[in-house]
Each structure stands twice: as C-alpha cells, then as structure tokens.
mmCIF file of C-alpha atoms and ligand atoms in Angstrom:
data_model
loop_
_atom_site.group_PDB
_atom_site.id
_atom_site.type_symbol
_atom_site.label_atom_id
_atom_site.label_comp_id
_atom_site.label_asym_id
_atom_site.label_seq_id
_atom_site.Cartn_x
_atom_site.Cartn_y
_atom_site.Cartn_z
ATOM 1 C CA MET A 1 143.019 169.279 155.928
ATOM 2 C CA PHE A 2 143.572 169.941 152.293
ATOM 3 C CA PRO A 3 145.608 166.794 151.211
ATOM 4 C CA VAL A 4 147.190 168.588 147.633
ATOM 5 C CA ALA A 5 150.071 166.583 147.196
ATOM 6 C CA GLY A 6 148.831 164.309 144.243
ATOM 7 C CA LEU A 7 150.809 164.759 140.839
ATOM 8 C CA GLY A 8 147.594 165.592 138.704
ATOM 9 C CA THR A 9 148.561 163.601 135.829
ATOM 10 C CA ARG A 10 145.043 163.545 134.049
ATOM 11 C CA PHE A 11 146.094 167.545 133.661
ATOM 12 C CA LEU A 12 149.421 167.513 131.892
ATOM 13 C CA PRO A 13 150.708 169.730 130.545
ATOM 14 C CA ALA A 14 148.940 172.201 132.478
ATOM 15 C CA THR A 15 149.784 170.902 135.710
ATOM 16 C CA LYS A 16 153.805 170.545 134.907
ATOM 17 C CA ALA A 17 154.280 173.746 136.283
ATOM 18 C CA VAL A 18 151.486 174.929 137.761
ATOM 19 C CA PRO A 19 149.095 172.242 141.065
ATOM 20 C CA LYS A 20 145.925 170.775 139.903
ATOM 21 C CA GLU A 21 144.460 172.935 143.020
ATOM 22 C CA LEU A 22 145.638 176.142 141.286
ATOM 23 C CA LEU A 23 144.056 175.748 137.897
ATOM 24 C CA PRO A 24 140.709 177.848 137.847
ATOM 25 C CA VAL A 25 137.083 177.806 137.898
ATOM 26 C CA VAL A 26 135.951 181.176 136.168
ATOM 27 C CA ASP A 27 138.574 183.452 137.796
ATOM 28 C CA ARG A 28 139.251 181.800 141.631
ATOM 29 C CA PRO A 29 141.284 178.455 141.954
ATOM 30 C CA LEU A 30 139.957 174.933 142.908
ATOM 31 C CA ILE A 31 141.715 175.219 146.038
ATOM 32 C CA GLN A 32 139.654 178.906 147.248
ATOM 33 C CA TYR A 33 136.574 177.465 146.563
ATOM 34 C CA ALA A 34 137.198 174.481 148.981
ATOM 35 C CA VAL A 35 139.004 176.898 151.957
ATOM 36 C CA GLN A 36 135.802 179.102 151.490
ATOM 37 C CA GLU A 37 133.578 176.171 151.795
ATOM 38 C CA ALA A 38 135.279 175.071 154.821
ATOM 39 C CA VAL A 39 135.560 178.929 156.754
ATOM 40 C CA GLU A 40 131.671 178.758 155.703
ATOM 41 C CA ALA A 41 131.331 175.456 157.629
ATOM 42 C CA GLY A 42 133.201 177.274 160.739
ATOM 43 C CA VAL A 43 136.822 175.817 159.888
ATOM 44 C CA ASP A 44 139.103 178.216 161.281
ATOM 45 C CA THR A 45 142.221 176.492 161.297
ATOM 46 C CA LEU A 46 143.081 175.249 157.966
ATOM 47 C CA VAL A 47 146.111 172.414 157.127
ATOM 48 C CA PHE A 48 147.785 172.155 153.820
ATOM 49 C CA VAL A 49 149.350 168.856 152.990
ATOM 50 C CA ILE A 50 151.425 169.975 149.958
ATOM 51 C CA GLY A 51 154.154 167.903 147.759
ATOM 52 C CA PRO A 52 157.776 169.025 147.503
ATOM 53 C CA GLU A 53 156.702 171.179 144.418
ATOM 54 C CA LYS A 54 153.702 172.991 145.659
ATOM 55 C CA ARG A 55 154.801 175.693 147.483
ATOM 56 C CA ALA A 56 152.503 178.361 145.084
ATOM 57 C CA ILE A 57 149.261 176.803 147.031
ATOM 58 C CA LEU A 58 150.453 178.590 149.994
ATOM 59 C CA LYS A 59 151.243 181.819 148.457
ATOM 60 C CA HIS A 60 148.017 181.986 146.878
ATOM 61 C CA PHE A 61 146.922 182.851 150.167
ATOM 62 C CA GLU A 62 149.650 184.373 151.930
ATOM 63 C CA ARG A 63 149.368 188.366 151.789
ATOM 64 C CA ASP A 64 150.949 190.584 148.892
ATOM 65 C CA PRO A 65 151.429 193.975 150.007
ATOM 66 C CA GLY A 66 153.292 194.600 146.680
ATOM 67 C CA LEU A 67 150.061 193.797 144.859
ATOM 68 C CA GLU A 68 147.771 195.293 147.518
ATOM 69 C CA GLU A 69 149.290 198.995 147.081
ATOM 70 C CA LEU A 70 149.800 198.916 143.550
ATOM 71 C CA LEU A 71 145.882 198.223 143.060
ATOM 72 C CA ALA A 72 144.671 200.905 146.433
ATOM 73 C CA SER A 73 146.865 203.015 144.344
ATOM 74 C CA ALA A 74 145.658 202.642 140.935
ATOM 75 C CA GLY A 75 141.960 202.747 142.709
ATOM 76 C CA LYS A 76 140.889 199.022 141.994
ATOM 77 C CA ASP A 77 138.928 198.956 145.092
ATOM 78 C CA GLU A 78 137.048 195.568 144.002
ATOM 79 C CA LEU A 79 139.905 193.898 142.827
ATOM 80 C CA LEU A 80 141.800 194.879 146.143
ATOM 81 C CA ALA A 81 139.215 193.345 148.118
ATOM 82 C CA ARG A 82 139.064 189.989 145.811
ATOM 83 C CA VAL A 83 142.447 189.758 146.737
ATOM 84 C CA ARG A 84 143.079 190.912 150.681
ATOM 85 C CA ASP A 85 140.029 188.446 151.690
ATOM 86 C CA ILE A 86 140.877 185.228 150.193
ATOM 87 C CA LEU A 87 141.749 184.226 153.978
ATOM 88 C CA PRO A 88 139.151 185.580 156.343
ATOM 89 C CA ASP A 89 140.603 187.180 159.502
ATOM 90 C CA GLY A 90 140.380 184.699 162.031
ATOM 91 C CA VAL A 91 141.328 181.728 160.090
ATOM 92 C CA SER A 92 145.017 180.597 160.032
ATOM 93 C CA ALA A 93 146.793 178.519 157.918
ATOM 94 C CA HIS A 94 149.426 175.764 158.270
ATOM 95 C CA ALA A 95 151.491 173.585 155.973
ATOM 96 C CA THR A 96 153.274 169.924 155.868
ATOM 97 C CA VAL A 97 154.547 168.426 152.918
ATOM 98 C CA GLN A 98 154.008 164.560 151.272
ATOM 99 C CA GLU A 99 157.638 164.101 150.146
ATOM 100 C CA GLN A 100 156.077 161.225 147.826
ATOM 101 C CA ALA A 101 152.401 161.149 146.984
ATOM 102 C CA LEU A 102 152.106 157.733 148.046
ATOM 103 C CA GLY A 103 148.102 158.000 148.446
ATOM 104 C CA LEU A 104 145.112 159.716 149.974
ATOM 105 C CA GLY A 105 145.994 158.066 153.419
ATOM 106 C CA HIS A 106 149.049 158.618 153.542
ATOM 107 C CA ALA A 107 148.259 162.380 152.825
ATOM 108 C CA VAL A 108 145.981 162.370 155.541
ATOM 109 C CA LEU A 109 148.545 160.956 158.049
ATOM 110 C CA CYS A 110 151.186 163.317 157.244
ATOM 111 C CA ALA A 111 148.746 166.000 158.823
ATOM 112 C CA ARG A 112 148.624 163.923 162.086
ATOM 113 C CA GLU A 113 150.569 166.499 164.389
ATOM 114 C CA PHE A 114 148.005 169.499 163.748
ATOM 115 C CA VAL A 115 144.765 167.183 165.265
ATOM 116 C CA PRO A 116 144.587 166.360 168.531
ATOM 117 C CA ALA A 117 143.297 162.700 169.196
ATOM 118 C CA ASP A 118 140.250 163.494 170.687
ATOM 119 C CA GLU A 119 138.780 165.655 168.291
ATOM 120 C CA HIS A 120 137.209 165.143 165.014
ATOM 121 C CA PHE A 121 138.417 166.952 161.747
ATOM 122 C CA ALA A 122 137.307 167.787 158.284
ATOM 123 C CA VAL A 123 138.743 166.722 155.256
ATOM 124 C CA LEU A 124 138.388 168.158 151.709
ATOM 125 C CA LEU A 125 139.501 167.127 148.254
ATOM 126 C CA PRO A 126 139.780 170.330 146.187
ATOM 127 C CA ASP A 127 138.904 168.655 142.648
ATOM 128 C CA ASP A 128 135.488 168.102 144.128
ATOM 129 C CA MET A 129 133.502 170.674 143.941
ATOM 130 C CA VAL A 130 129.649 170.942 145.158
ATOM 131 C CA LEU A 131 127.240 173.835 143.998
ATOM 132 C CA ASN A 132 124.407 174.073 146.296
ATOM 133 C CA HIS A 133 122.170 177.148 146.727
ATOM 134 C CA GLY A 134 121.686 176.078 150.405
ATOM 135 C CA PRO A 135 124.772 174.949 152.853
ATOM 136 C CA GLY A 136 127.935 174.254 151.197
ATOM 137 C CA ALA A 137 128.477 170.268 151.236
ATOM 138 C CA LEU A 138 131.185 170.227 154.509
ATOM 139 C CA ALA A 139 128.522 171.777 156.369
ATOM 140 C CA GLN A 140 126.023 169.292 155.457
ATOM 141 C CA LEU A 141 128.659 166.606 156.882
ATOM 142 C CA VAL A 142 129.128 169.154 160.332
ATOM 143 C CA ALA A 143 125.507 168.574 160.549
ATOM 144 C CA VAL A 144 125.289 165.253 160.697
ATOM 145 C CA HIS A 145 128.241 164.988 162.857
ATOM 146 C CA GLU A 146 126.838 166.938 165.312
ATOM 147 C CA ALA A 147 123.608 165.302 165.309
ATOM 148 C CA THR A 148 124.950 161.711 165.784
ATOM 149 C CA GLY A 149 128.779 162.440 167.054
ATOM 150 C CA GLY A 150 130.128 160.470 164.754
ATOM 151 C CA GLY A 151 132.164 160.115 161.297
ATOM 152 C CA VAL A 152 130.525 161.541 157.930
ATOM 153 C CA ILE A 153 131.626 161.035 154.572
ATOM 154 C CA GLY A 154 130.066 162.685 151.745
ATOM 155 C CA MET A 155 128.259 160.471 148.868
ATOM 156 C CA GLU A 156 126.752 160.536 145.733
ATOM 157 C CA ARG A 157 124.640 157.979 143.768
ATOM 158 C CA ILE A 158 126.568 157.009 140.640
ATOM 159 C CA ASP A 159 126.194 155.334 137.589
ATOM 160 C CA PRO A 160 126.643 151.662 138.769
ATOM 161 C CA SER A 161 129.297 150.950 135.884
ATOM 162 C CA LEU A 162 131.414 153.502 137.460
ATOM 163 C CA THR A 163 132.262 152.014 140.565
ATOM 164 C CA GLY A 164 136.010 151.149 139.377
ATOM 165 C CA SER A 165 136.486 154.935 140.391
ATOM 166 C CA TYR A 166 135.228 155.401 143.625
ATOM 167 C CA GLY A 167 135.013 154.366 146.895
ATOM 168 C CA ILE A 168 131.557 152.234 147.348
ATOM 169 C CA ALA A 169 129.754 152.380 150.761
ATOM 170 C CA GLU A 170 126.852 149.982 151.879
ATOM 171 C CA VAL A 171 124.392 152.088 154.054
ATOM 172 C CA ALA A 172 122.021 150.802 156.815
ATOM 173 C CA GLU A 173 119.882 153.398 159.267
ATOM 174 C CA ASP A 174 120.359 153.441 162.871
ATOM 175 C CA ASP A 175 118.847 154.094 166.016
ATOM 176 C CA SER A 176 119.912 157.524 165.295
ATOM 177 C CA GLY A 177 117.803 158.075 161.842
ATOM 178 C CA TYR A 178 120.749 158.507 159.927
ATOM 179 C CA SER A 179 122.980 156.412 157.344
ATOM 180 C CA ARG A 180 125.350 154.468 158.924
ATOM 181 C CA ILE A 181 128.028 152.730 156.852
ATOM 182 C CA ALA A 182 128.384 148.786 156.479
ATOM 183 C CA SER A 183 131.120 148.221 154.431
ATOM 184 C CA LEU A 184 133.305 150.442 152.284
ATOM 185 C CA VAL A 185 135.373 149.258 149.386
ATOM 186 C CA GLU A 186 137.947 151.211 147.407
ATOM 187 C CA LYS A 187 137.661 151.381 143.565
ATOM 188 C CA PRO A 188 135.589 147.967 142.763
ATOM 189 C CA PRO A 189 134.325 146.741 139.453
ATOM 190 C CA PRO A 190 130.393 147.293 139.364
ATOM 191 C CA GLU A 191 129.944 142.950 139.591
ATOM 192 C CA GLU A 192 131.335 143.150 143.612
ATOM 193 C CA ALA A 193 130.433 146.524 144.478
ATOM 194 C CA PRO A 194 128.257 146.821 147.212
ATOM 195 C CA SER A 195 126.130 149.829 145.983
ATOM 196 C CA ASN A 196 126.492 153.017 143.799
ATOM 197 C CA LEU A 197 126.983 155.281 146.504
ATOM 198 C CA GLY A 198 130.159 156.626 145.738
ATOM 199 C CA VAL A 199 132.222 158.695 148.486
ATOM 200 C CA VAL A 200 132.852 162.473 147.343
ATOM 201 C CA GLY A 201 136.469 164.133 148.318
ATOM 202 C CA ARG A 202 134.369 165.252 151.577
ATOM 203 C CA TYR A 203 134.843 163.650 155.312
ATOM 204 C CA VAL A 204 134.673 164.350 159.160
ATOM 205 C CA LEU A 205 136.967 161.913 160.755
ATOM 206 C CA ASP A 206 137.741 160.740 164.186
ATOM 207 C CA GLY A 207 141.320 162.041 165.186
ATOM 208 C CA ARG A 208 141.893 158.331 166.628
ATOM 209 C CA LEU A 209 141.535 157.320 162.847
ATOM 210 C CA PHE A 210 145.318 158.205 162.731
ATOM 211 C CA ASP A 211 146.169 155.269 164.544
ATOM 212 C CA THR A 212 144.570 153.009 161.999
ATOM 213 C CA LEU A 213 146.186 154.870 158.713
ATOM 214 C CA GLU A 214 149.718 153.969 160.618
ATOM 215 C CA THR A 215 148.766 150.438 160.237
ATOM 216 C CA ILE A 216 147.049 149.570 156.915
ATOM 217 C CA GLY A 217 149.252 148.914 153.890
ATOM 218 C CA LYS A 218 148.883 149.828 150.528
ATOM 219 C CA GLY A 219 145.401 149.307 148.669
ATOM 220 C CA ALA A 220 144.102 149.801 145.337
ATOM 221 C CA GLY A 221 146.218 150.863 142.969
ATOM 222 C CA GLY A 222 149.498 150.430 145.060
ATOM 223 C CA GLU A 223 148.370 153.622 147.411
ATOM 224 C CA ILE A 224 147.824 154.277 150.779
ATOM 225 C CA GLN A 225 144.130 154.534 150.654
ATOM 226 C CA LEU A 226 141.767 156.464 153.191
ATOM 227 C CA THR A 227 138.652 154.339 152.401
ATOM 228 C CA ASP A 228 140.988 151.082 153.788
ATOM 229 C CA GLY A 229 141.667 153.017 156.624
ATOM 230 C CA ILE A 230 137.975 154.439 157.328
ATOM 231 C CA ALA A 231 136.940 151.100 156.438
ATOM 232 C CA GLN A 232 138.912 149.450 159.262
ATOM 233 C CA PHE A 233 137.974 151.781 161.915
ATOM 234 C CA MET A 234 134.263 152.466 161.578
ATOM 235 C CA GLY A 235 134.158 148.562 162.824
ATOM 236 C CA GLU A 236 134.262 149.998 166.413
ATOM 237 C CA HIS A 237 133.448 153.867 165.783
ATOM 238 C CA PRO A 238 130.122 154.898 163.720
ATOM 239 C CA VAL A 239 130.745 156.344 160.417
ATOM 240 C CA TYR A 240 127.667 157.771 158.416
ATOM 241 C CA ALA A 241 126.791 158.301 154.709
ATOM 242 C CA GLN A 242 125.561 161.600 153.753
ATOM 243 C CA ALA A 243 124.265 162.317 149.955
ATOM 244 C CA LEU A 244 125.591 165.653 149.100
ATOM 245 C CA GLU A 245 122.598 168.129 148.034
ATOM 246 C CA GLY A 246 123.902 170.157 145.272
ATOM 247 C CA LYS A 247 125.744 169.261 141.922
ATOM 248 C CA ARG A 248 129.006 167.872 142.090
ATOM 249 C CA TYR A 249 131.882 168.268 139.532
ATOM 250 C CA ASP A 250 134.912 166.166 139.546
ATOM 251 C CA CYS A 251 137.582 169.023 138.446
ATOM 252 C CA GLY A 252 140.229 165.915 138.613
ATOM 253 C CA SER A 253 138.710 165.529 135.175
ATOM 254 C CA ARG A 254 138.679 167.265 131.923
ATOM 255 C CA MET A 255 135.054 167.124 131.571
ATOM 256 C CA GLY A 256 133.963 167.899 135.146
ATOM 257 C CA MET A 257 136.109 170.581 134.941
ATOM 258 C CA LEU A 258 134.659 172.219 131.897
ATOM 259 C CA GLN A 259 130.931 171.468 133.054
ATOM 260 C CA ALA A 260 132.240 173.157 136.417
ATOM 261 C CA ASN A 261 133.594 176.241 134.719
ATOM 262 C CA ILE A 262 130.171 176.629 132.934
ATOM 263 C CA ASP A 263 127.526 176.037 135.497
ATOM 264 C CA TYR A 264 129.915 178.453 137.890
ATOM 265 C CA ALA A 265 129.859 181.146 135.430
ATOM 266 C CA LEU A 266 125.909 180.884 134.837
ATOM 267 C CA GLU A 267 126.215 182.059 138.616
ATOM 268 C CA VAL A 268 128.100 184.851 138.052
ATOM 269 C CA ASP A 269 125.921 188.453 136.721
ATOM 270 C CA ASP A 270 128.118 189.905 134.552
ATOM 271 C CA LEU A 271 128.866 186.474 132.963
ATOM 272 C CA ARG A 272 125.331 184.753 132.849
ATOM 273 C CA ASP A 273 123.937 186.581 129.455
ATOM 274 C CA ARG A 274 126.764 186.628 127.380
ATOM 275 C CA LEU A 275 128.137 182.834 128.209
ATOM 276 C CA LEU A 276 124.365 181.778 127.597
ATOM 277 C CA ALA A 277 124.620 183.958 123.974
ATOM 278 C CA HIS A 278 127.608 182.204 123.404
ATOM 279 C CA LEU A 279 126.379 178.455 124.339
ATOM 280 C CA ASN A 280 123.380 179.002 121.985
ATOM 281 C CA SER A 281 125.574 180.031 119.101
ATOM 282 C CA ALA A 282 128.222 177.488 120.035
ATOM 283 C CA LEU A 283 125.210 174.697 119.798
ATOM 284 C CA ALA A 284 123.579 176.112 116.584
ATOM 285 C CA ARG A 285 126.934 176.113 115.144
ATOM 286 C CA GLN A 286 127.222 171.872 115.651
ATOM 287 C CA ARG A 287 123.722 171.492 114.553
HETATM 288 P P1 UTP B 1 143.518 162.169 142.798
HETATM 289 O O1 UTP B 1 143.251 160.960 142.820
HETATM 290 O O2 UTP B 1 142.815 162.927 142.184
HETATM 291 O O3 UTP B 1 144.881 162.219 142.429
HETATM 292 O O4 UTP B 1 143.824 162.653 144.062
HETATM 293 P P2 UTP B 1 145.925 163.339 141.443
HETATM 294 O O5 UTP B 1 147.334 162.743 141.239
HETATM 295 O O6 UTP B 1 145.299 164.233 142.754
HETATM 296 O O7 UTP B 1 145.694 163.135 140.413
HETATM 297 P P3 UTP B 1 145.391 162.215 138.635
HETATM 298 O O8 UTP B 1 145.014 161.035 139.161
HETATM 299 O O9 UTP B 1 147.168 162.125 138.518
HETATM 300 O O10 UTP B 1 145.367 163.072 137.625
HETATM 301 C C1 UTP B 1 142.660 163.125 145.089
HETATM 302 C C2 UTP B 1 143.152 164.100 146.142
HETATM 303 O O11 UTP B 1 144.124 163.615 147.203
HETATM 304 C C3 UTP B 1 145.574 164.388 147.037
HETATM 305 C C4 UTP B 1 145.487 164.591 145.279
HETATM 306 O O12 UTP B 1 146.494 166.364 145.284
HETATM 307 C C5 UTP B 1 143.485 165.339 145.325
HETATM 308 O O13 UTP B 1 143.596 166.094 146.119
HETATM 309 N N1 UTP B 1 146.544 163.317 146.912
HETATM 310 C C6 UTP B 1 146.271 161.823 146.313
HETATM 311 C C7 UTP B 1 147.488 163.635 147.943
HETATM 312 O O14 UTP B 1 147.785 164.797 148.720
HETATM 313 N N2 UTP B 1 148.594 162.639 148.130
HETATM 314 C C8 UTP B 1 148.352 161.390 147.300
HETATM 315 O O15 UTP B 1 149.381 160.865 147.464
HETATM 316 C C9 UTP B 1 147.200 161.052 146.592
#
C-alpha cells in the first residue's frame, strides 16, 4: 500500500501541478523506487491511495503503447526497456482515492477493501528512501514478520532533538529475541520522548488494524495518525521494531531530496566520476 495522497506542501511550488511522489531522484520518480523495493520484497499486489488531483501517479505505471512504438522504431532499446519494465509482469496495481488529506491513518483506512482481515500487508511511504547494498528496507521487515508472525515497523536512531518530527518507539526484547514495541507516540517533544528510535515510512501491519483505525480520532496536527492506531492495536497484538540497515533519506524535505539525488547518482556508473569532479570543484569554489 502506497499512501500518496498528501499535499506535499514542503515542495511548493514544485508540487503545485506535479505530485511529490513523481519528483525524480536521478531519473526515476520517488514512487518507482518504492514500488521496486516492494516487488523485490515479494509483493505482487500494489494499492495506491491517491488524492483527487494525483492521477498522474497511476499514469506512470500504465503502459504507453504510443511511446513504446516511438522508441522501438527509433531503435532506442535501452530506453524502451526502462519504460516497459516499470511494472514487472505478474504485479497488479489498484487505486483508491482519499478525498481529503485527513492523515496517514485515514489514508491507510481508505484501502481497507483491498486487504483481507486475516492477512498482513505492507505500507511504504515513498518519500522515505533507504539506500542499502543488501536487502531493501521492506525485505528487512518481511524477514522479521516471518520470524515473529507479528507486525513490524522500520526504525532509525535519530538525533534526540528531532523527536518532534517523528513517531517515537520504546522497545523491549521479548522471547522471540526481536525488539517488541512497548509504546509508540507521535511527534513528542524531546523531553517527553521515550527514546530516540524514530519511525521510518515502512510497515508490515495486521489486517485487523483497520477496526482500530475506524475508532481513533484526530491526533497530533489534527490528523488521523497511523501511529495512534498502531499504538492502540499493539496492546493485544505484538508489533516489532526493526532498525533499518542502510542510509535513509527524507525526500519529503528539500535537504533529504538533494542528498538522495547525490548519493543515488554516485551509484550510477556513467554519472559517478563526473559528479565527483563537479562536487570537488563546487567544494573548491566554496573554500
Ligand atoms: P507527509 O507527512 O510527508 O505529508 O506524509 P505530505 O502532505 O506528503 O507533505 P508535506 O508535509 O505537506 O510537505 C507522509 C506520507 O503520507 C501520505 C503522503 O502522501 C506521504 O506519502 N499521506 C499523508 C496521505 O496519503 N494522506 C494524508 O492525509 C497524509
């Protein structure tokens, strides 16, 4: 499940006509990285929770016969493959609309009809990117889910002064040897934060969570918060914290987006050397 119905105000005016999730890191939009990560973790059914003005996100994953024909007749085979393989064979995509951006918990609830109550499902927020040379972020969560049978949330140790921007967890190891979440609080000020373990936008959740989400009201920022729903639900059903391996980028912020663009470009063979040369000369100019 990809909740992509937010307003993306931090990127205005770029997000006035283009959804935040279609902003690129190097040459692919954020949402494509998230879909690729999900597919690599074994997901074969995608659900996009889009806002009323965000149909372009779906278009990105639809085939475009006209464009494909043009590229084929021009002999641009590599580009053709890049365009055609955006959604791998055997993966289906669905969409539902969140009419108003009432919060992430509400967005997840909008996709309820796609998730059987007795199954677990994954939630990925595309603006959190995790660059790892080993298993992707969601695959790391799936491994913990398979070992414990419980829900799992991706976490990162954050600077303690920044707890007011994150969901924060307190954890304790249980019999399974994994870190079970004992308490979860949305955006606490540093003096009230139970730890500096911050929620990253990757979740494996129990389908029964929807019943809880139906009942919680507005929380921090006047929004229906996913964290509040999970906090209530996990009293009876275990939810584990998985500190993610890899480097995380908050691409919902300008600085995170810039850092991701540099670091992902440094992973691309035909960009790496030229980008390093440019960065070196930029550094020299600043000195
Ligand atoms: P953010 O907190 O980053 O909010 O949402 P935003 O609206 O996207 O961006 P800003 O803060 O205004 O710049 C985190 C994720 O939750 C989704 C967003 O699309 C994003 O993927 N979301 C948030 C929804 O789908 N619906 C909501 O009501 C709120």
